[in-house]
């Protein structure tokens, strides 16, 4: 399609500000961005939509427009919602770089323009996907007449002989055509995609697993939500969906790549619909959280929970139990707000990985306060005898959450991010909710004291020594571990004696000489020699409980 056609479509609300001589340019796609440098996501021929969040002063316009012009984009459309009138410096920069510039009326959503362009471009270029575009309204509505992204993927299979799946950043299958992917394959694909995005590699990304090649396409939102536009990839990398296609896109012509980009834009509309539906649940969680933290009477909290329960678990009929999960995402430098990132991520993490489809997260309410995200998770009560306390249904466990998401999320966090999670016990009343929140927060601090990019801890760990370790000051921790372990590390470095691994194994075997020697594949006399050397270097006695405990804590804190 031509740029001129966009201007002639009254429903799009576009007003030409410059570039009248360039309106015969061909539009091959559409992209929404507020990055200062979006070049790695541009392939040429796009209509670029922007809310102008990248512009801090008039000097920013020229570099931004020059990047777009160099990438060969067809035109730029700037929204009037943020700044009102389009700045003159942006108009002048577009004139100098011969880039057509449109103003988008604040009443028109970017999603409306995206949908129109996808329809026109796909319809003009690809008869084999015209059905996808023509049936767009049906595909993106829920209920028996709809089907959401599954129907799009089914048509990819029938019309183009392509098998494809929509995956979450944790590797959960949201939609798919044909047989579902194995969980291990989903996790590996999500991990590869997140790693590629973090390193700035241009998509589609390709990966081979068990002799099968997959091409991975990002699915990014295009609407203008209530929050600020994304300026840093770290703000969205842990929440964006991806499209995995069983094919090697490296051999595809540009036309087919454009078609798949159009499909991702259609699926992005479904993602935005799902995100909009979360608004009510987020508000419920925020209201309950504020009541709990301000010390409201239990009766008031209970009343709010009675409102939340049927929204999260419709048709339940009985009061659920509740669990609290606290999450925090920290980035090096502290320049990226962690709360919204953790909120979106927690809404995905708390979905059972075995469940497919975009809707299971409807049963989770997540709020964020500062850099923390706090989830209120309802658990159906198990049947019991009348008059007896009923236990909760399947409760969340920190270890299970960690195992399900650690591999892909560690790739997305890369070398500068960290996710920590804390899980409370289940409570059955409003009176217990305040304690559950504190319990989850304590557990998260325990997780934060552990090494690794993704860490979690549960309420059951708060009755052991691990509760104390996060609160030991760093200088005390360093002095304590150095006094006990540095002599052993120095000796190991000089003699390759493996005293530290021997000490760990000896304590793990509860001081049993036979079991420890068997584990280390050593003769007992060799083990006794190593333990004797440890005692000599540290002036400690490993037959004494106090010294064993000191070594145990030193190893845990090191």
CSV table of C-alpha atoms in Angstrom, one decimal, residues 252-444:
chain,number,residue,atom,x,y,z
A,252,UNK,CA,12.8,-16.8,3.3
A,253,UNK,CA,12.1,-14.0,0.8
A,254,UNK,CA,11.2,-10.5,2.2
A,255,UNK,CA,7.5,-11.0,1.4
A,256,UNK,CA,7.2,-14.1,3.6
A,257,UNK,CA,9.0,-12.4,6.4
A,258,UNK,CA,6.6,-9.5,6.1
A,259,UNK,CA,3.7,-11.9,6.4
A,260,UNK,CA,5.0,-13.3,9.6
A,261,UNK,CA,5.6,-9.9,11.0
A,262,UNK,CA,2.0,-9.1,10.2
A,263,UNK,CA,0.9,-12.2,12.1
A,264,UNK,CA,2.8,-11.1,15.2
A,265,UNK,CA,1.0,-7.8,15.0
A,266,UNK,CA,-2.3,-9.5,14.9
A,267,UNK,CA,-1.4,-11.6,17.9
A,268,UNK,CA,-0.2,-8.4,19.7
A,269,UNK,CA,-3.8,-7.1,19.5
A,270,UNK,CA,-4.8,-10.2,21.5
A,271,UNK,CA,-2.1,-9.5,24.0
A,272,UNK,CA,-3.2,-5.9,24.5
A,273,UNK,CA,-6.8,-7.1,25.0
A,274,UNK,CA,-5.6,-9.6,27.6
A,275,UNK,CA,-3.5,-6.9,29.3
A,276,UNK,CA,-6.5,-4.5,29.4
A,277,UNK,CA,-8.6,-7.1,31.1
A,278,UNK,CA,-6.0,-7.3,33.9
A,279,UNK,CA,-6.8,-3.7,35.0
A,280,UNK,CA,-9.6,-4.8,37.3
A,281,UNK,CA,-7.6,-7.5,38.9
A,282,UNK,CA,-4.7,-5.2,39.5
A,283,UNK,CA,-6.9,-2.6,41.1
A,284,UNK,CA,-8.4,-5.3,43.4
A,285,UNK,CA,-4.9,-6.4,44.5
A,286,UNK,CA,-3.9,-2.8,45.1
A,287,UNK,CA,-6.9,-2.1,47.2
A,288,UNK,CA,-6.4,-5.2,49.4
A,289,UNK,CA,-2.7,-4.4,49.7
A,290,UNK,CA,-3.4,-0.8,50.9
A,291,UNK,CA,-5.9,-2.1,53.5
A,292,UNK,CA,-3.4,-4.6,54.8
A,293,UNK,CA,-0.5,-2.3,55.0
A,294,UNK,CA,-2.4,0.6,56.6
A,295,UNK,CA,-3.7,-1.7,59.4
A,296,UNK,CA,-7.4,-1.7,58.4
A,297,UNK,CA,-9.8,-3.8,60.5
A,298,UNK,CA,-10.0,-7.4,59.4
A,299,UNK,CA,-13.7,-7.0,58.7
A,300,UNK,CA,-12.9,-4.3,56.1
A,301,UNK,CA,-10.2,-6.5,54.5
A,302,UNK,CA,-12.6,-9.5,54.5
A,303,UNK,CA,-15.2,-7.5,52.7
A,304,UNK,CA,-12.8,-6.5,50.0
A,305,UNK,CA,-11.7,-10.2,49.7
A,306,UNK,CA,-15.3,-11.2,49.2
A,307,UNK,CA,-15.4,-8.8,46.2
A,308,UNK,CA,-12.2,-10.2,44.8
A,309,UNK,CA,-13.0,-13.9,45.2
A,310,UNK,CA,-15.8,-14.2,42.5
A,311,UNK,CA,-13.7,-12.1,40.1
A,312,UNK,CA,-10.7,-14.4,40.4
A,313,UNK,CA,-12.5,-17.7,40.9
A,314,UNK,CA,-16.0,-17.3,39.4
A,315,UNK,CA,-18.6,-19.9,40.5
A,316,UNK,CA,-16.5,-21.1,43.5
A,317,UNK,CA,-19.3,-20.7,46.0
A,318,UNK,CA,-17.0,-20.9,49.1
A,319,UNK,CA,-14.4,-18.6,50.5
A,320,UNK,CA,-10.9,-19.5,49.1
A,321,UNK,CA,-7.7,-19.6,51.0
A,322,UNK,CA,-5.1,-17.1,50.0
A,323,UNK,CA,-1.3,-17.1,49.3
A,324,UNK,CA,0.9,-14.1,48.9
A,325,UNK,CA,3.9,-14.0,46.5
A,326,UNK,CA,6.4,-11.1,46.5
A,327,UNK,CA,8.8,-10.5,43.6
A,328,UNK,CA,11.5,-8.0,42.9
A,329,UNK,CA,13.5,-7.3,39.8
A,330,UNK,CA,16.7,-5.4,40.2
A,331,UNK,CA,18.9,-4.0,37.4
A,332,UNK,CA,22.4,-2.8,37.8
A,333,UNK,CA,22.6,0.9,38.0
A,334,UNK,CA,19.0,1.2,39.3
A,335,UNK,CA,17.8,3.3,36.4
A,336,UNK,CA,15.0,0.9,35.4
A,337,UNK,CA,11.9,0.9,37.6
A,338,UNK,CA,11.6,-2.7,38.9
A,339,UNK,CA,8.0,-2.6,40.1
A,340,UNK,CA,6.1,-2.7,36.8
A,341,UNK,CA,8.6,-5.2,35.3
A,342,UNK,CA,8.1,-7.5,38.4
A,343,UNK,CA,4.3,-7.1,38.2
A,344,UNK,CA,4.0,-8.2,34.5
A,345,UNK,CA,6.5,-11.0,35.2
A,346,UNK,CA,4.7,-12.3,38.3
A,347,UNK,CA,1.4,-12.4,36.4
A,348,UNK,CA,3.1,-14.9,34.0
A,349,UNK,CA,5.2,-16.8,36.5
A,350,UNK,CA,2.1,-17.7,38.7
A,351,UNK,CA,0.3,-19.4,35.8
A,352,UNK,CA,0.6,-23.1,36.0
A,353,UNK,CA,3.3,-24.0,33.3
A,354,UNK,CA,1.2,-27.0,32.3
A,355,UNK,CA,-1.8,-24.7,31.3
A,356,UNK,CA,-2.0,-23.3,27.8
A,357,UNK,CA,-3.9,-20.3,26.5
A,358,UNK,CA,-3.9,-16.6,27.4
A,359,UNK,CA,-6.6,-16.7,30.1
A,360,UNK,CA,-5.3,-18.7,33.1
A,361,UNK,CA,-3.6,-15.6,34.5
A,362,UNK,CA,-7.1,-14.1,35.0
A,363,UNK,CA,-7.1,-15.9,38.4
A,364,UNK,CA,-4.2,-13.9,39.7
A,365,UNK,CA,-4.3,-10.3,41.1
A,366,UNK,CA,-0.9,-8.5,41.2
A,367,UNK,CA,-0.1,-5.0,42.5
A,368,UNK,CA,3.2,-3.2,42.7
A,369,UNK,CA,4.5,-0.9,45.4
A,370,UNK,CA,7.8,0.7,44.7
A,371,UNK,CA,10.2,-1.9,43.3
A,372,UNK,CA,8.1,-4.8,44.7
A,373,UNK,CA,5.3,-6.7,43.0
A,374,UNK,CA,2.8,-8.5,45.3
A,375,UNK,CA,0.5,-11.2,44.1
A,376,UNK,CA,-2.8,-12.2,45.8
A,377,UNK,CA,-3.4,-15.9,44.8
A,378,UNK,CA,-6.7,-17.5,45.6
A,379,UNK,CA,-6.7,-21.3,46.3
A,380,UNK,CA,-10.0,-23.3,46.2
A,381,UNK,CA,-10.7,-24.9,49.6
A,382,UNK,CA,-10.7,-28.7,49.6
A,383,UNK,CA,-14.0,-30.4,50.5
A,384,UNK,CA,-14.3,-31.4,54.2
A,385,UNK,CA,-16.8,-32.5,56.7
A,386,UNK,CA,-19.3,-29.9,57.8
A,387,UNK,CA,-18.0,-27.8,60.6
A,388,UNK,CA,-14.4,-28.7,60.0
A,389,UNK,CA,-11.7,-26.4,58.8
A,390,UNK,CA,-11.0,-27.1,55.1
A,391,UNK,CA,-7.5,-27.1,53.8
A,392,UNK,CA,-6.4,-25.2,50.7
A,393,UNK,CA,-6.2,-26.8,47.2
A,394,UNK,CA,-2.9,-27.1,45.4
A,395,UNK,CA,-0.6,-24.4,47.0
A,396,UNK,CA,2.3,-22.7,45.3
A,397,UNK,CA,5.8,-23.9,46.2
A,398,UNK,CA,8.9,-21.8,45.8
A,399,UNK,CA,11.0,-24.7,44.4
A,400,UNK,CA,8.4,-25.5,41.8
A,401,UNK,CA,8.1,-21.9,40.6
A,402,UNK,CA,11.9,-21.6,40.4
A,403,UNK,CA,12.3,-24.8,38.4
A,404,UNK,CA,9.7,-23.8,35.9
A,405,UNK,CA,11.1,-20.4,35.0
A,406,UNK,CA,14.8,-20.2,36.0
A,407,UNK,CA,16.4,-21.2,32.6
A,408,UNK,CA,14.6,-18.7,30.3
A,409,UNK,CA,14.4,-15.8,32.7
A,410,UNK,CA,18.1,-16.1,33.6
A,411,UNK,CA,18.8,-15.5,29.9
A,412,UNK,CA,16.6,-12.4,29.9
A,413,UNK,CA,18.2,-11.0,33.0
A,414,UNK,CA,21.6,-11.5,31.4
A,415,UNK,CA,24.5,-10.1,33.4
A,416,UNK,CA,22.8,-7.0,34.8
A,417,UNK,CA,19.4,-8.2,36.2
A,418,UNK,CA,18.2,-10.3,39.1
A,419,UNK,CA,14.8,-11.7,40.1
A,420,UNK,CA,14.0,-12.8,43.7
A,421,UNK,CA,10.7,-14.4,44.8
A,422,UNK,CA,9.2,-15.1,48.2
A,423,UNK,CA,6.2,-17.3,48.8
A,424,UNK,CA,4.0,-17.3,51.9
A,425,UNK,CA,2.0,-20.2,53.5
A,426,UNK,CA,-1.7,-20.3,52.7
A,427,UNK,CA,-4.1,-18.5,55.0
A,428,UNK,CA,-7.8,-18.9,55.3
A,429,UNK,CA,-9.0,-15.5,56.6
A,430,UNK,CA,-8.4,-11.7,56.4
A,431,UNK,CA,-6.7,-11.9,59.8
A,432,UNK,CA,-3.9,-14.0,58.4
A,433,UNK,CA,-3.2,-11.9,55.3
A,434,UNK,CA,-1.0,-9.3,57.0
A,435,UNK,CA,1.2,-12.1,58.4
A,436,UNK,CA,1.3,-13.8,55.0
A,437,UNK,CA,2.5,-10.6,53.4
A,438,UNK,CA,5.3,-10.2,55.9
A,439,UNK,CA,6.2,-13.9,55.6
A,440,UNK,CA,6.5,-13.6,51.8
A,441,UNK,CA,8.7,-10.5,52.1
A,442,UNK,CA,11.0,-12.2,54.6
A,443,UNK,CA,11.2,-15.2,52.2
A,444,UNK,CA,12.1,-12.9,49.3
